[in-house]
Short mmCIF file of C-alpha atoms in Angstrom, two decimals:
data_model
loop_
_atom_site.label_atom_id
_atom_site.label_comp_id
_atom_site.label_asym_id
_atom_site.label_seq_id
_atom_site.Cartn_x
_atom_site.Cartn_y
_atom_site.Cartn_z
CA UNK A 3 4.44 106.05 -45.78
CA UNK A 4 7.24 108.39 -46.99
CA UNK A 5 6.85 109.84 -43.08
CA UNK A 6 7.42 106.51 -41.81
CA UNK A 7 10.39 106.06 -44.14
CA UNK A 8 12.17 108.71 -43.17
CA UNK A 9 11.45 108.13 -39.35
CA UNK A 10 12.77 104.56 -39.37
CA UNK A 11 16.64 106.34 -42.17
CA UNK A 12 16.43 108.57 -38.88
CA UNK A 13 16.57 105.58 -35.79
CA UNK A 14 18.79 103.40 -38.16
CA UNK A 15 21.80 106.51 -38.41
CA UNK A 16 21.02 107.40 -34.39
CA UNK A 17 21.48 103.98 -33.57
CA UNK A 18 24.92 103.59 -35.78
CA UNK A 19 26.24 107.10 -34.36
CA UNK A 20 25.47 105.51 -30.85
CA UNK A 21 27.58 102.49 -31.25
CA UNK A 22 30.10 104.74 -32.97
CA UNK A 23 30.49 106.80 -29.84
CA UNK A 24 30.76 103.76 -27.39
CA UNK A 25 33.72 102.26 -29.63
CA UNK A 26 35.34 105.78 -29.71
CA UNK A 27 35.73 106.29 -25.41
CA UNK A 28 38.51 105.35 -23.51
CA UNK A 29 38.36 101.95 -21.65
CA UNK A 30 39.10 101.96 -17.82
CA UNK A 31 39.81 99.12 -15.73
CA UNK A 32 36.49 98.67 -12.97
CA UNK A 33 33.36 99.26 -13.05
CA UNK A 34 32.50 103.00 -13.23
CA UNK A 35 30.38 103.93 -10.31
CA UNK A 36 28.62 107.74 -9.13
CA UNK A 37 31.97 108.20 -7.43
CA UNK A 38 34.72 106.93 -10.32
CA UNK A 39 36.29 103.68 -11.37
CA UNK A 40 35.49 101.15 -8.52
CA UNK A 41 38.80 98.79 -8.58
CA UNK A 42 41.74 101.57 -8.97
CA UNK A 43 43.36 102.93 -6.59
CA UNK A 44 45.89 105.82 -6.59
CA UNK A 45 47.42 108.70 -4.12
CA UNK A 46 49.20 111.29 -5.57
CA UNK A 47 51.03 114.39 -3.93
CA UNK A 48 53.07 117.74 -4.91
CA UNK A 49 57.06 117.39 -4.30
CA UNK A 50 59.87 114.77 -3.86
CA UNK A 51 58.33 114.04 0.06
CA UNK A 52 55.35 113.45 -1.33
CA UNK A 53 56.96 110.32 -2.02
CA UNK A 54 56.95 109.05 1.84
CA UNK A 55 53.81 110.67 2.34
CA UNK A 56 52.30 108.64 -0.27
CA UNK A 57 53.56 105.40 0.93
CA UNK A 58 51.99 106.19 4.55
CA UNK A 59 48.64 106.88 2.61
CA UNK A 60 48.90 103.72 0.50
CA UNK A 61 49.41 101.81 3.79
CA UNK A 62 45.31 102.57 4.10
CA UNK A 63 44.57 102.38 0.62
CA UNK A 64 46.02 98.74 -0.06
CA UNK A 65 43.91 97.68 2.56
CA UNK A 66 40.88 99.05 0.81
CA UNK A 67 40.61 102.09 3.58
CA UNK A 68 38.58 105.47 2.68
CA UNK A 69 40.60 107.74 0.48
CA UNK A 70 39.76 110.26 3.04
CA UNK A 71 41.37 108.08 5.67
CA UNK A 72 44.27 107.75 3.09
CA UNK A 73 45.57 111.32 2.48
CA UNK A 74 44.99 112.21 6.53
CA UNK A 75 47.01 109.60 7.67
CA UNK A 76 49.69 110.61 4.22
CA UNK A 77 49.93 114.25 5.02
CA UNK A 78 50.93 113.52 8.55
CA UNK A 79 54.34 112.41 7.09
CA UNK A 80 56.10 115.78 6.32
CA UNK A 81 53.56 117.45 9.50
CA UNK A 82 56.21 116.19 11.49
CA UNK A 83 59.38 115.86 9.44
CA UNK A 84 61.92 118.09 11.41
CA UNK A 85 63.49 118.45 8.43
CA UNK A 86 60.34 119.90 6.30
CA UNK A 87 60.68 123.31 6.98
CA UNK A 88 57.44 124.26 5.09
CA UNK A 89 55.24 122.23 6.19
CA UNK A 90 54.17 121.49 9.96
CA UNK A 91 56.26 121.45 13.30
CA UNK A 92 58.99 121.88 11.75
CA UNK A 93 58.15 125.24 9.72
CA UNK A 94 60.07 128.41 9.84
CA UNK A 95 58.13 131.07 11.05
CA UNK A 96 56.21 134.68 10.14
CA UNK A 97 58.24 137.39 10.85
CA UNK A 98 57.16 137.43 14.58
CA UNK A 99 58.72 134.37 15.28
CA UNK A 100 55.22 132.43 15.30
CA UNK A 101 54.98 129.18 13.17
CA UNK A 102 51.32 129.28 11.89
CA UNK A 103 49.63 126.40 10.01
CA UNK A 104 47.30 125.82 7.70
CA UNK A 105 45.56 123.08 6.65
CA UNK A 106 42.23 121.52 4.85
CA UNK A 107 40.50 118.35 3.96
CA UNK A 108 37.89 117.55 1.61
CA UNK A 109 35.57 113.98 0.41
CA UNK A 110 33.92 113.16 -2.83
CA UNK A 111 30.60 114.66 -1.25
CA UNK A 112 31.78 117.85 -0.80
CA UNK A 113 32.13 117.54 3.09
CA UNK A 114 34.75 119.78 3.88
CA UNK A 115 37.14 121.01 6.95
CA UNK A 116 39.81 123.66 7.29
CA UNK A 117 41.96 125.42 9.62
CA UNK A 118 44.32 128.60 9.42
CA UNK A 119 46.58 130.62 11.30
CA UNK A 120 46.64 127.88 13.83
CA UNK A 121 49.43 127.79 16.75
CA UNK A 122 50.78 124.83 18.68
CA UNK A 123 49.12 121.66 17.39
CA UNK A 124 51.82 119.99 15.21
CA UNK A 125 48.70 118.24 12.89
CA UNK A 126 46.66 120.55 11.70
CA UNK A 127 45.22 118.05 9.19
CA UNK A 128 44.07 116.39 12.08
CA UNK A 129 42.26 119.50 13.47
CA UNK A 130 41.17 120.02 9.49
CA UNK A 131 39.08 116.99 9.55
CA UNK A 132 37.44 117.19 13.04
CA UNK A 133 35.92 121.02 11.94
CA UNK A 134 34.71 119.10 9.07
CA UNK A 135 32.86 115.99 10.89
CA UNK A 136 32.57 117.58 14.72
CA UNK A 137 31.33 121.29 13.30
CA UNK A 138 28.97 122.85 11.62
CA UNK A 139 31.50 125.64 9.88
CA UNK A 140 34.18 124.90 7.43
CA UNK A 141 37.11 127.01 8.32
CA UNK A 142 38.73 128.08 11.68
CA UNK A 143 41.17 130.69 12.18
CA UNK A 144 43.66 131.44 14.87
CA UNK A 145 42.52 131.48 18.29
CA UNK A 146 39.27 130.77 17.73
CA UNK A 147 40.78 127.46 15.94
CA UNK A 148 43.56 126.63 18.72
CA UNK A 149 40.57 126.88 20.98
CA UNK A 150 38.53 124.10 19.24
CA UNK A 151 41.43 121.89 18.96
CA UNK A 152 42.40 122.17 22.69
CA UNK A 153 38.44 121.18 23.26
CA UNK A 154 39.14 118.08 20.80
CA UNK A 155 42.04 116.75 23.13
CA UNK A 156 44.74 118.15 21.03
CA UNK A 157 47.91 118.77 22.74
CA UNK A 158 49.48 122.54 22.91
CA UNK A 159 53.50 122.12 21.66
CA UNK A 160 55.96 125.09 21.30
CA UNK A 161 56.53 124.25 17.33
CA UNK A 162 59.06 126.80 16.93
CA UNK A 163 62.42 124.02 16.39
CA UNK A 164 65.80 125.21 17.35
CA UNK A 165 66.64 125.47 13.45
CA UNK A 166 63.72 127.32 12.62
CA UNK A 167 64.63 129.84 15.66
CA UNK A 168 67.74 130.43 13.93
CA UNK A 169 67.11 130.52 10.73
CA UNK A 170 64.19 133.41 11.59
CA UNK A 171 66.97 135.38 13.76
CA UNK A 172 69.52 135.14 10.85
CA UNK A 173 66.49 136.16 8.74
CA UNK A 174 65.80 139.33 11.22
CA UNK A 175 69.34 140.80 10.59
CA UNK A 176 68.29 142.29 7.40
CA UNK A 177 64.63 141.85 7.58
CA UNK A 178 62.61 145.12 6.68
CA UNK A 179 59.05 145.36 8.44
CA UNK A 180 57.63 148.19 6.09
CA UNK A 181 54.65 146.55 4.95
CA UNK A 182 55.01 147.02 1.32
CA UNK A 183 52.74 145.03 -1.41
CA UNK A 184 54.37 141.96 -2.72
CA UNK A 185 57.32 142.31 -0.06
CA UNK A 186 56.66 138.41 0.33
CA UNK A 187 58.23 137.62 -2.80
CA UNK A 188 60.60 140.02 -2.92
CA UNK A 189 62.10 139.31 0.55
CA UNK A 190 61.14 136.12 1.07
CA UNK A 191 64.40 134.57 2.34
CA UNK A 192 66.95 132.01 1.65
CA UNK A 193 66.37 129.06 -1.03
CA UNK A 194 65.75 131.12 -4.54
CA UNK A 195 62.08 131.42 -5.98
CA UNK A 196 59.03 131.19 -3.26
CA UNK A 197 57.22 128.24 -4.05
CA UNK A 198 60.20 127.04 -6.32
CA UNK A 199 62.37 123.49 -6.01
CA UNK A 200 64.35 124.95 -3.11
CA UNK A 201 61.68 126.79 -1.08
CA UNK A 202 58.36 125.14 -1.83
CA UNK A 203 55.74 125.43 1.08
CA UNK A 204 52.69 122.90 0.88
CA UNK A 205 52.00 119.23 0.39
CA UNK A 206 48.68 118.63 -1.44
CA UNK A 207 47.90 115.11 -1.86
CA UNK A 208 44.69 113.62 -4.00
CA UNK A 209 43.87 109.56 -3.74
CA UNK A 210 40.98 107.71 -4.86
CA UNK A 211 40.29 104.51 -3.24
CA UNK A 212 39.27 100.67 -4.53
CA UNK A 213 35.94 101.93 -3.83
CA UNK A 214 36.20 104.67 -6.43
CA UNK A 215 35.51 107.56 -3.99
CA UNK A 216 37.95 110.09 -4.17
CA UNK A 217 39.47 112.80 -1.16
CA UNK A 218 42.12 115.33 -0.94
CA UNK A 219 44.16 116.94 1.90
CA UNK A 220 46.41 120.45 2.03
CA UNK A 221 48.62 121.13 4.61
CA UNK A 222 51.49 123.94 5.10
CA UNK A 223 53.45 126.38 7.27
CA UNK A 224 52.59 128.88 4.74
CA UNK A 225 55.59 131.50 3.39
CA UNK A 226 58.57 131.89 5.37
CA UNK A 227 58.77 135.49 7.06
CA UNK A 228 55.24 136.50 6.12
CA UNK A 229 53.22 138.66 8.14
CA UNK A 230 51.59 137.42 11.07
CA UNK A 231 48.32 136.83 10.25
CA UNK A 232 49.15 135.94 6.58
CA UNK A 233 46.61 132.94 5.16
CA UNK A 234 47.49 131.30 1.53
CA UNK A 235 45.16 129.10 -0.83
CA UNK A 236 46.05 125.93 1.10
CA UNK A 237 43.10 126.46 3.42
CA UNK A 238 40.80 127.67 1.23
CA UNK A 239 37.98 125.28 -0.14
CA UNK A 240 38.20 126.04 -4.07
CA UNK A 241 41.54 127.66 -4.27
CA UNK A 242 44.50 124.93 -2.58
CA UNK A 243 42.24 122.10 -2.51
CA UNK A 244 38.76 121.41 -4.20
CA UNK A 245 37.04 117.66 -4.73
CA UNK A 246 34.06 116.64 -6.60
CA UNK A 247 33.20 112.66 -6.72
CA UNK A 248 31.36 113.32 -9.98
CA UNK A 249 34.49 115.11 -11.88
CA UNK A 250 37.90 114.30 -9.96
CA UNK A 251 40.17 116.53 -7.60
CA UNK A 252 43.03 119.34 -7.56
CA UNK A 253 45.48 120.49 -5.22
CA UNK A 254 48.36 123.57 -5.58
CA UNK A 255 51.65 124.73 -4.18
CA UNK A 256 53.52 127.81 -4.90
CA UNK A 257 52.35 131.31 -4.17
CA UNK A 258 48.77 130.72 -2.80
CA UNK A 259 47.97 134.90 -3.53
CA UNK A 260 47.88 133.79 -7.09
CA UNK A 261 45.79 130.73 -6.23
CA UNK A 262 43.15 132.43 -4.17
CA UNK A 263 43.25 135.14 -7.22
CA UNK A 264 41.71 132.51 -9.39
CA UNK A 265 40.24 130.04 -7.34
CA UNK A 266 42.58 127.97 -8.72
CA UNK A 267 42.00 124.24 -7.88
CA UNK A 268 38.13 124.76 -8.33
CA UNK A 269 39.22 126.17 -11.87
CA UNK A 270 40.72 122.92 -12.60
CA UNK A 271 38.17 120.74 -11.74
CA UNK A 272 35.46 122.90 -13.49
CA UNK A 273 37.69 122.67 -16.54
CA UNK A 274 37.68 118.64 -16.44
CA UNK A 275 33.95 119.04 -15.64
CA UNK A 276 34.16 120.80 -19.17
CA UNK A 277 35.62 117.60 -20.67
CA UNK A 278 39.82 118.55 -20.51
CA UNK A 279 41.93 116.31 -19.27
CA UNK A 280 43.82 116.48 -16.34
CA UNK A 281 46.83 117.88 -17.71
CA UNK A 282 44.62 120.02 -20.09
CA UNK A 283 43.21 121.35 -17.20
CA UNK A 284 46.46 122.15 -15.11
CA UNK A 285 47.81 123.78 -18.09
CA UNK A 286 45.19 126.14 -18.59
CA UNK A 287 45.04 127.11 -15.15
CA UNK A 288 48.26 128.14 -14.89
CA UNK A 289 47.95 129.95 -18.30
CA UNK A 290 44.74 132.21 -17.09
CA UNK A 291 47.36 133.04 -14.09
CA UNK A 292 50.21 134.08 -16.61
CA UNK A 293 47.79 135.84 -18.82
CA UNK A 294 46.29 138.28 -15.99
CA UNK A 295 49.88 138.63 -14.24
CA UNK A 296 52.39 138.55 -16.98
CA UNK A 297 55.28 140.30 -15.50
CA UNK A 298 54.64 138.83 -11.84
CA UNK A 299 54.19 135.45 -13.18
CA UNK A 300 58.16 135.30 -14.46
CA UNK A 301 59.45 135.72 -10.52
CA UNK A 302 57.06 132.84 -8.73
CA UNK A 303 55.71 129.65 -9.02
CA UNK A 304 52.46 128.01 -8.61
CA UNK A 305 52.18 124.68 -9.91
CA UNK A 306 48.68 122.35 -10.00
CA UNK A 307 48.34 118.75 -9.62
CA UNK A 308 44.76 116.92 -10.78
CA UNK A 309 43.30 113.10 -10.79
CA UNK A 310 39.70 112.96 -12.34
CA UNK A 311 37.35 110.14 -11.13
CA UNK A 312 38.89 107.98 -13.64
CA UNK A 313 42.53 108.06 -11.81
CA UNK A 314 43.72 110.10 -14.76
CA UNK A 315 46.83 112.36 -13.49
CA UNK A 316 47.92 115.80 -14.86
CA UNK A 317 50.32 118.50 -13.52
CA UNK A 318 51.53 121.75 -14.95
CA UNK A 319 53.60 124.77 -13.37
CA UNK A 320 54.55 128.23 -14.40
CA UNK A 321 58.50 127.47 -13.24
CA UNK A 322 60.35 124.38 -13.80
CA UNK A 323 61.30 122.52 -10.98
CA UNK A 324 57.81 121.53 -9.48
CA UNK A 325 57.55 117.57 -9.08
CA UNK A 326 54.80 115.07 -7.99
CA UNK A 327 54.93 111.87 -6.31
CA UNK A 328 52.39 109.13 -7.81
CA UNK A 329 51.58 105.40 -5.66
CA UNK A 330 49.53 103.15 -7.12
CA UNK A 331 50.13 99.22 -6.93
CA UNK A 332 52.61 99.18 -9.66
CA UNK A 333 54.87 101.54 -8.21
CA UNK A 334 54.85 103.46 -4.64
CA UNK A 335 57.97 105.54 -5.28
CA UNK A 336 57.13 107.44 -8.46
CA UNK A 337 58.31 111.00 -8.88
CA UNK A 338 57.61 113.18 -11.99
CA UNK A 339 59.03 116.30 -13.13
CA UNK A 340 55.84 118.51 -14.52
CA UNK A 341 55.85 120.58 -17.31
CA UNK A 342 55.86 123.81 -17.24
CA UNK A 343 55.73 127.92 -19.20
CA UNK A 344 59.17 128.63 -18.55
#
């Protein structure tokens, strides 16, 4: 009897805890689903033009299109921007005089696609996503990449812009070809920090879709001046971009040696797996950076940018300066300074 007390004190404080719990989590708008929060969408994207990009992806998502479909058609919008000189046709080149792109795309299910060191097709994205559907592999590189697109129907451009030309021959005047470790940030041209305000070099973009399925895409002409051959995190499934349907996304810009280092956007997702936030998460990514690289860490940026399945958004960056663009159906121009160490 005193057994069968106790057992019934037991079920009566489990069941009070229970209710406890449910009153103490955050409401969301939708119905939560394997993928997120059926009913909200969102695209968000690293730097002021992520702004345009964004409204080009929100052209699919307000029509209840795939966030997949969503953030290849957005990162198309600074691909060929003549302006952008860091990301796409339009990029300044390595120090041969060869614009190189790179470029990935990833779904809630973990399909993913990249390509790097590609030459002459002015959307890589485009490329990104056909080695991800059409392929077996996740990443192509160089030729071998150029080769597959040409076999896709792509069409072979010169992307090297008159601008870019001369900007790279007013670079060459002083340039110094001794290969020398970190000569990339030290020499990396005109425009202040690499990865900073002036200079930045990737658009990431993250949406999730009235379906509650999230995507992300990475795109970039990588570091001005680098040398040929030279590959940052933006390609690289776990470092510039990394998606899970189950936990929410992450992109990066800024230096992607430092990103690759620490497998960056993977970190951040793992960390919101943990239960952080998406701001909790950027901030601590960019912390474990600073805390292995102290003294580098004060001359470069790298910045993160996270939704979880929820919509939740979060940014944080070692240098001030690093912005993100948010579109949702309350507001498709939003831009928002993120915080940062320094």
């Amino acid at each position: 009897m005193a057994d069968r007390r106790r057992f019934l004190k037991t079920a009566a404080l489990g069941m009070s805890a229970a209710a406890l719990s449910a009153k103490m989590l955050p409401a969301h708008a939708g119905s939560k689903t394997a993928a997120g929060t059926a009913g909200v969408a969102r695209v968000i994207s690293t730097w002021d033009f992520g702004i345009p990009a964004n409204q080009a992806a929100w052209t699919v998502l307000s029509k209840g299109g795939s966030a997949l479909d969503a953030v290849e058609t957005g990162v198309q919008v600074p691909e060929a921007d003549l302006k952008n000189h860091s990301v796409g046709r339009a990029g300044y080149p390595d120090r041969d005089g060869k614009v190189t792109l790179d470029a990935s795309i990833m779904d809630a299910d973990g399909n993913c696609g990249a390509v790097a060191a590609l030459e002459h097709i002015a959307h890589p994205i485009q490329v990104a996503r056909r080695v991800m559907e059409r392929t077996p592999h996740v990443l192509l590189v160089g030729d071998g990449a150029l080769q597959f697109a040409l076999e896709q129907g792509f069409k072979k451009e010169e992307l090297l812009t008159p601008e870019s030309r001369q900007a790279w021959q007013e670079w060459l005047k002083t340039a110094h070809y001794q290969p020398s470790a970190n000569s990339e940030v030290r020499d990396y041209g005109k425009g202040g920090l690499p990865g900073g305000k002036d200079n930045h070099d990737t658009i990431g973009m993250l949406a999730i879709d009235t379906h509650g399925r999230l995507a992300g895409a990475c795109t970039t002409s990588g570091m001005a001046w680098k040398l040929h051959g030279r590959v940052g995190d933006s390609p690289i499934i776990g470092a510039g971009l990394y998606v899970d349907g189950d936990v929410g996304a992450a992109t990066s810009t800024g230096v992607g040696e430092e990103v690759i280092r620490n497998a960056g956007s993977f970190l951040v997702v793992e960390l919101m797996r943990q239960g952080r936030s998406p701001q909790e998460a950027c901030h601590e990514a960019v912390m474990r950076i600073v805390k292995r690289r102290p003294n580098a860490s004060k001359d470069l940026q790298v910045g993160f940018l996270a939704m979880n399945r929820h919509g939740e958004v979060g940014a944080f960056a070692i240098q001030p300066g690093f912005s993100y663009a948010v579109c949702d159906a309350a507001k498709q121009d939003g831009l928002i300074p993120a915080k940062s160490v320094y």
